């Protein structure tokens, strides 16, 4: 099966170009002018942008969080994603009490293969570190896994790591050529803040029990650990302008990267103070309008290596049933179906960037940070033929963070992005904003063990 895409504006690694792209099987096999291919099906892309498939580097799907099942499986979550031009999701595998990490990777892969509409990679969270666990970790790295994730909080969920244990983990992992993702909120500061709160029934108290200084302090400590151990650290879902500037200063010396999520750029804590504020509970929490405005400026100025959603969708009934005490409300909001349209609106429409900005921060950079580049995240010969063909000036369509029964944080928003074709490894999976075959998901787990 081969397809020749002609006449489009193709977003290559060094910028847009008017070239043809030839797909054969699952890969891109030629890029150039006037390619001769008598057997290929020709797809005219005049007037369309041809981008490498987008990547959401941070999603939670098909899992239990705090004992509550997530609203999205990889099947439903990937459907919302793929319709917007996302061809790779990166989820999480956390080592369970009863399994080795590689057994848990195997279980997670089964939730993806023939279930997901796009490809899926995993960030790994080992929870035990005996020598045989390290043997398992090194095996997984040999098989292609390149990212690990740790938390400076969430004691109750068994995820917390002290800075001392993180120092040991950083030192050992730094010798293995991997990137270490860290959720930065300082546990001591969270506990001190919580001790001052007497009324947990209003959603705004969630923001008070997880204050900005908890994030900033944890970021400072993690940067110091990364510099001391020569580890490559990546700070996930940065929510504060001060934390972002701290990372920017460290990034000059190299090694530290970061992401933020659209909700920290577009929403603020007025939503938590209003009725039904529990619908917007996530961690870190939404911040003040002043912080949000600074975050938007930082995003437009290129402070974030990538944008990722931290998609963590709960059913409306699960959010509502626990809404009277912020300590019990499941933490997380949906986002995966809105990443591409919201970042297009913010960066391209509002701040005048071109689609190249989306290519860099939603495709190339996440692929590089996840160790997937140049298989993903680029249009070049040999890469997977993951492509999205779109127009920026379609008629407005409603966007949806999730297709499940969730409280959508962006309800009512629209996009003019018109997603004409999405190819996943050479096969067209979206045609004119619809799945081509809703009964046969073709995605796969990127590292099968
Ligand atoms: Zn997360």
XYZ file of C-alpha atoms and ligand atoms in Angstrom:
450
model
C 0.000 0.000 0.000
C 1.491 3.334 -0.967
C 0.187 6.880 -0.890
C 1.660 9.973 -2.513
C 0.709 13.236 -0.838
C 1.109 16.106 -3.289
C 0.759 19.872 -3.249
C 0.661 20.430 0.529
C 2.801 22.611 2.754
C 4.916 20.011 4.520
C 6.351 20.834 7.957
C 9.840 19.337 7.834
C 12.424 19.556 10.625
C 13.852 22.774 9.217
C 10.478 24.334 8.522
C 7.677 24.302 5.948
C 8.319 23.323 2.315
C 6.242 22.633 -0.814
C 7.196 19.009 -1.379
C 5.553 15.652 -2.017
C 5.620 12.876 0.571
C 5.555 9.208 -0.391
C 4.322 6.618 2.089
C 4.942 2.923 1.598
C 3.637 0.450 4.140
C 4.083 2.007 7.564
C 6.874 4.442 6.689
C 7.775 7.597 4.839
C 10.017 6.464 1.994
C 10.589 9.604 -0.085
C 10.244 13.371 0.177
C 10.807 15.639 -2.818
C 9.502 17.421 -5.874
C 7.588 15.591 -8.605
C 8.051 12.090 -7.195
C 7.338 9.386 -9.810
C 5.201 6.581 -8.442
C 2.889 4.827 -10.908
C 1.373 2.506 -8.279
C 0.742 4.970 -5.475
C -2.643 6.369 -4.657
C -2.338 10.143 -5.071
C -3.744 12.355 -2.328
C -3.834 16.017 -3.394
C -3.172 18.221 -0.365
C -3.311 21.637 -2.029
C -4.061 24.305 0.535
C -3.461 21.919 3.441
C -0.717 21.805 6.048
C 1.004 18.426 6.382
C 2.354 17.978 9.906
C 3.972 15.086 11.714
C 1.448 13.365 14.004
C 0.991 15.171 17.308
C 1.929 13.660 20.664
C 0.320 14.079 24.068
C 3.273 13.351 26.354
C 1.237 13.073 29.562
C -2.052 11.172 29.815
C -3.657 8.918 32.414
C -6.018 6.288 31.003
C -7.420 2.881 31.900
C -6.234 2.979 35.485
C -7.429 3.432 39.065
C -6.360 6.679 40.721
C -6.944 6.925 44.461
C -9.229 3.910 44.120
C -11.459 5.629 41.529
C -11.523 4.278 37.956
C -10.583 6.757 35.242
C -13.355 7.680 32.811
C -11.234 6.957 29.740
C -9.838 3.681 28.522
C -7.151 3.862 25.855
C -9.951 3.165 23.394
C -12.131 6.163 24.260
C -9.243 8.465 25.149
C -7.357 7.753 21.949
C -10.504 8.324 19.915
C -10.831 11.893 21.241
C -7.097 12.398 20.623
C -6.824 10.919 17.137
C -9.667 13.070 15.830
C -7.486 16.132 16.542
C -4.318 14.832 14.849
C -2.658 13.108 17.794
C -1.022 9.847 16.727
C 0.918 9.013 19.886
C -0.123 9.135 23.523
C 2.288 8.576 26.370
C 0.700 7.080 29.444
C 2.049 5.762 32.719
C 2.844 2.385 34.183
C 3.246 2.311 37.954
C 4.658 -0.836 39.497
C 1.953 -2.550 41.565
C 2.420 -4.343 44.896
C 2.026 -7.763 43.339
C 3.987 -7.466 40.051
C 7.374 -6.660 38.645
C 7.508 -3.457 36.598
C 7.838 -5.427 33.354
C 4.764 -7.503 34.254
C 2.864 -4.251 34.726
C 4.154 -2.971 31.371
C 2.840 -6.162 29.819
C -0.587 -5.645 31.410
C -0.697 -2.017 30.237
C 0.306 -3.035 26.703
C -2.663 -5.402 26.582
C -4.917 -2.430 27.289
C -3.483 -0.675 24.228
C -2.973 -3.255 21.498
C -6.058 -3.466 19.260
C -7.802 -1.094 21.693
C -6.203 2.282 21.034
C -6.775 4.284 17.863
C -3.245 5.688 18.041
C 0.114 4.433 19.259
C 0.943 4.555 22.955
C 4.219 4.767 24.845
C 4.708 4.618 28.606
C 6.582 6.502 31.287
C 7.588 4.076 34.037
C 7.255 4.416 37.807
C 9.064 1.638 39.646
C 8.078 1.447 43.324
C 10.618 -1.119 44.628
C 14.360 -1.056 44.215
C 15.901 -4.382 45.215
C 18.715 -5.558 42.924
C 16.333 -7.756 40.904
C 14.057 -4.722 40.414
C 17.038 -2.811 39.027
C 17.743 -5.752 36.721
C 14.182 -5.454 35.470
C 14.576 -1.678 34.992
C 17.766 -2.182 32.965
C 16.005 -4.789 30.801
C 13.202 -2.335 30.082
C 15.707 0.353 29.113
C 17.407 -2.121 26.785
C 14.007 -2.659 25.143
C 13.597 1.047 24.434
C 11.970 2.645 27.454
C 13.596 6.006 28.112
C 11.489 7.860 30.698
C 10.821 7.370 34.398
C 8.449 9.318 36.614
C 8.658 10.075 40.320
C 6.617 12.137 42.762
C 7.599 14.424 45.642
C 4.056 14.031 47.055
C 1.144 11.532 47.211
C 2.218 9.631 50.339
C -1.168 8.000 50.769
C -1.030 6.529 47.261
C 2.448 5.115 47.923
C 4.047 7.271 45.230
C 5.995 9.696 47.415
C 9.794 9.689 47.241
C 11.869 11.717 49.686
C 14.600 13.971 48.261
C 17.145 11.580 49.801
C 15.772 8.571 47.946
C 15.415 10.645 44.785
C 19.109 11.506 45.034
C 19.954 7.789 45.015
C 17.543 7.125 42.123
C 18.835 10.077 40.100
C 22.438 8.990 40.611
C 21.786 5.465 39.374
C 19.436 6.393 36.529
C 21.788 9.130 35.300
C 24.214 6.405 34.219
C 21.510 4.714 32.095
C 20.745 7.514 29.586
C 17.132 8.082 30.585
C 15.029 11.128 31.407
C 13.454 11.482 34.849
C 10.028 13.110 35.043
C 9.147 14.638 38.399
C 5.836 15.815 39.834
C 7.026 18.762 41.925
C 5.034 19.716 45.010
C 6.945 19.735 48.287
C 5.189 17.368 50.697
C 6.213 19.229 53.885
C 4.846 22.517 52.578
C 1.599 20.812 51.536
C 1.173 19.356 55.011
C 1.864 22.671 56.730
C -0.620 24.451 54.442
C -3.287 21.849 55.060
C -2.914 22.205 58.857
C -4.216 25.787 58.593
C -7.399 24.849 56.744
C -10.538 24.320 58.789
C -13.165 24.082 56.057
C -12.615 21.561 53.273
C -16.068 21.823 51.753
C -15.290 24.597 49.269
C -13.255 23.731 46.176
C -11.088 26.824 46.616
C -9.597 25.236 49.750
C -7.925 22.757 47.379
C -5.842 25.629 45.974
C -4.964 26.741 49.521
C -3.812 23.284 50.589
C -1.537 23.029 47.523
C 0.032 26.528 47.386
C 2.405 27.797 44.667
C 5.425 27.776 47.004
C 5.129 23.980 47.335
C 5.789 23.706 43.597
C 8.565 26.289 43.498
C 10.451 24.722 46.421
C 10.222 21.215 44.973
C 11.408 22.485 41.582
C 14.440 24.157 43.194
C 15.328 20.965 45.046
C 14.907 18.730 42.000
C 17.057 21.022 39.870
C 19.761 20.898 42.534
C 19.563 17.089 42.598
C 19.757 16.890 38.806
C 22.791 19.152 38.740
C 24.504 17.221 41.540
C 23.941 13.834 39.899
C 24.168 14.804 36.213
C 20.666 13.419 35.667
C 18.315 14.619 32.926
C 15.237 15.917 34.765
C 11.911 16.907 33.211
C 9.428 18.824 35.371
C 5.862 17.817 34.517
C 2.797 20.063 34.520
C 4.459 23.246 35.806
C 1.664 25.491 37.076
C 3.470 28.577 38.408
C 5.270 31.378 36.604
C 7.894 31.455 39.361
C 8.555 27.733 38.962
C 8.848 28.190 35.205
C 11.407 30.992 35.573
C 13.393 28.855 37.995
C 13.538 26.109 35.367
C 14.465 28.602 32.639
C 17.492 29.703 34.648
C 18.573 26.080 35.176
C 17.934 25.122 31.545
C 20.697 27.517 30.484
C 23.153 25.131 32.147
C 21.453 22.248 30.347
C 19.640 19.113 31.286
C 16.364 20.368 32.757
C 13.238 20.470 30.581
C 9.605 21.121 31.388
C 6.015 20.990 30.265
C 2.832 22.780 31.208
C -0.794 21.910 30.518
C -3.346 24.043 28.666
C -5.445 24.457 31.814
C -2.696 26.463 33.519
C -2.593 28.768 30.480
C -6.335 29.197 29.987
C -8.159 28.712 33.311
C -7.810 30.248 36.776
C -8.929 29.638 40.352
C -12.072 31.777 39.982
C -13.536 28.496 38.720
C -12.742 26.828 42.054
C -14.394 29.637 44.016
C -17.577 29.521 41.906
C -20.414 27.001 42.341
C -19.427 23.521 41.149
C -15.759 24.333 41.605
C -15.156 20.638 42.356
C -15.375 19.930 38.622
C -12.036 21.713 38.128
C -10.083 20.003 40.928
C -6.686 18.838 39.738
C -3.135 18.817 41.117
C -1.344 21.122 40.987
C -4.470 23.285 41.291
C -5.592 26.101 39.026
C -3.824 29.308 40.111
C -4.628 33.034 40.250
C -5.478 35.065 37.157
C -2.217 36.989 37.561
C -0.242 33.742 37.496
C -2.234 32.488 34.501
C -1.471 35.651 32.539
C 2.274 35.277 33.272
C 2.101 31.614 32.257
C 0.525 32.599 28.947
C 3.329 35.107 28.275
C 5.935 32.478 29.160
C 4.266 29.976 26.813
C 4.225 32.484 23.967
C 7.886 33.228 24.667
C 8.889 29.570 24.312
C 9.552 28.788 27.989
C 7.964 25.326 27.790
C 9.635 22.548 25.845
C 6.279 20.872 25.363
C 2.602 21.194 26.111
C 0.822 18.105 27.407
C -2.583 17.697 28.988
C -2.114 15.539 32.096
C -5.446 14.108 30.893
C -6.945 12.467 33.982
C -10.682 12.194 33.408
C -13.191 11.080 36.018
C -16.863 10.365 35.442
C -19.220 13.175 36.461
C -20.810 10.878 39.020
C -17.423 10.152 40.607
C -16.558 13.852 40.875
C -20.024 14.749 42.183
C -20.307 11.940 44.743
C -17.238 13.208 46.630
C -17.684 16.940 46.145
C -18.323 17.886 49.798
C -14.719 17.420 50.913
C -11.823 18.460 48.673
C -9.636 15.800 50.299
C -11.830 13.109 48.727
C -12.543 14.556 45.278
C -10.574 12.654 42.641
C -7.775 14.920 41.360
C -7.706 15.408 37.623
C -9.496 16.907 34.647
C -9.889 15.753 31.035
C -7.972 17.418 28.205
C -6.633 15.076 25.545
C -9.176 16.044 22.866
C -8.453 19.743 23.343
C -4.638 19.890 23.302
C -4.212 20.604 19.603
C -7.162 22.999 19.134
C -6.481 24.969 22.346
C -2.762 25.349 21.682
C -3.528 26.352 18.100
C -5.922 28.978 19.373
C -3.512 30.313 21.991
C -0.213 30.201 20.087
C -1.278 30.672 16.474
C -4.469 32.723 16.569
C -3.842 34.805 19.701
C -0.040 35.083 19.652
C 0.622 34.962 15.909
C 2.842 31.875 15.816
C 2.822 29.563 12.822
C 1.962 25.875 12.725
C 5.708 25.253 13.011
C 5.367 26.130 16.705
C 2.831 23.302 17.107
C 5.144 20.942 15.212
C 8.021 21.736 17.571
C 6.177 21.668 20.910
C 3.482 19.075 20.231
C 5.419 16.672 18.018
C 9.209 16.964 17.710
C 10.071 17.910 21.304
C 7.838 15.319 22.982
C 9.186 12.642 20.617
C 12.744 13.636 21.474
C 12.122 13.758 25.221
C 10.400 10.367 25.149
C 13.225 8.790 23.152
C 10.886 8.157 20.193
C 12.573 10.500 17.709
C 13.099 10.101 14.709
C 10.637 7.228 14.564
C 7.962 9.705 15.697
C 7.835 13.497 15.776
C 9.204 14.210 12.314
C 8.525 14.001 8.602
C 11.658 12.379 7.230
C 12.559 9.289 5.257
C 12.418 6.226 7.497
C 10.068 7.736 10.066
C 6.699 6.189 10.842
C 4.123 7.624 8.431
C 2.176 9.417 11.163
C 0.808 12.516 9.456
C -1.954 15.023 9.933
C -3.335 17.044 7.025
C -5.337 20.038 8.148
C -6.662 23.462 7.280
C -6.660 26.278 9.825
C -9.749 28.046 8.540
C -12.577 25.533 8.735
C -16.013 26.368 10.038
C -16.098 26.379 13.861
C -16.581 22.985 15.490
C -17.103 22.176 19.150
C -14.065 20.703 20.875
C -14.308 17.894 23.414
C -11.769 17.082 26.104
C -13.115 13.529 26.359
C -15.847 11.507 24.702
C -16.820 9.922 28.046
C -19.404 11.254 30.512
C -17.168 13.864 32.142
C -17.341 17.508 33.190
C -15.608 19.147 30.248
C -13.397 22.005 31.482
C -13.691 23.719 28.090
C -17.398 23.144 27.433
C -18.690 25.301 24.605
C -15.310 26.178 23.082
C -14.817 25.734 19.357
C -11.978 25.390 16.873
C -11.558 26.242 13.209
C -8.968 23.491 12.749
C -10.287 21.200 10.050
C -8.637 17.787 10.357
C -8.982 16.315 6.866
C -6.728 13.280 7.132
C -4.752 11.565 9.868
C -2.383 8.733 8.993
C -1.150 6.279 11.607
C 1.814 4.270 10.323
C 0.665 4.724 6.736
C -2.996 3.970 7.239
C -5.650 6.672 7.100
C -7.425 6.620 10.480
C -9.269 9.961 10.242
C -11.012 11.362 7.177
C -12.829 14.721 7.332
C -12.898 14.840 11.155
C -14.221 11.271 11.518
C -12.599 7.936 12.248
C -12.344 5.821 9.097
C -12.972 2.600 11.002
C -14.421 3.042 14.495
C -14.618 -0.724 15.009
C -10.948 -1.520 14.449
C -8.439 0.415 16.527
C -4.986 -0.012 14.977
C -2.766 1.546 17.617
C -0.116 -0.397 19.430
C 2.069 -0.198 22.486
C 5.375 1.162 21.243
C 7.599 -1.155 23.254
C 6.202 -4.647 23.400
C 7.767 -6.991 25.916
Zn -0.185 13.273 35.564
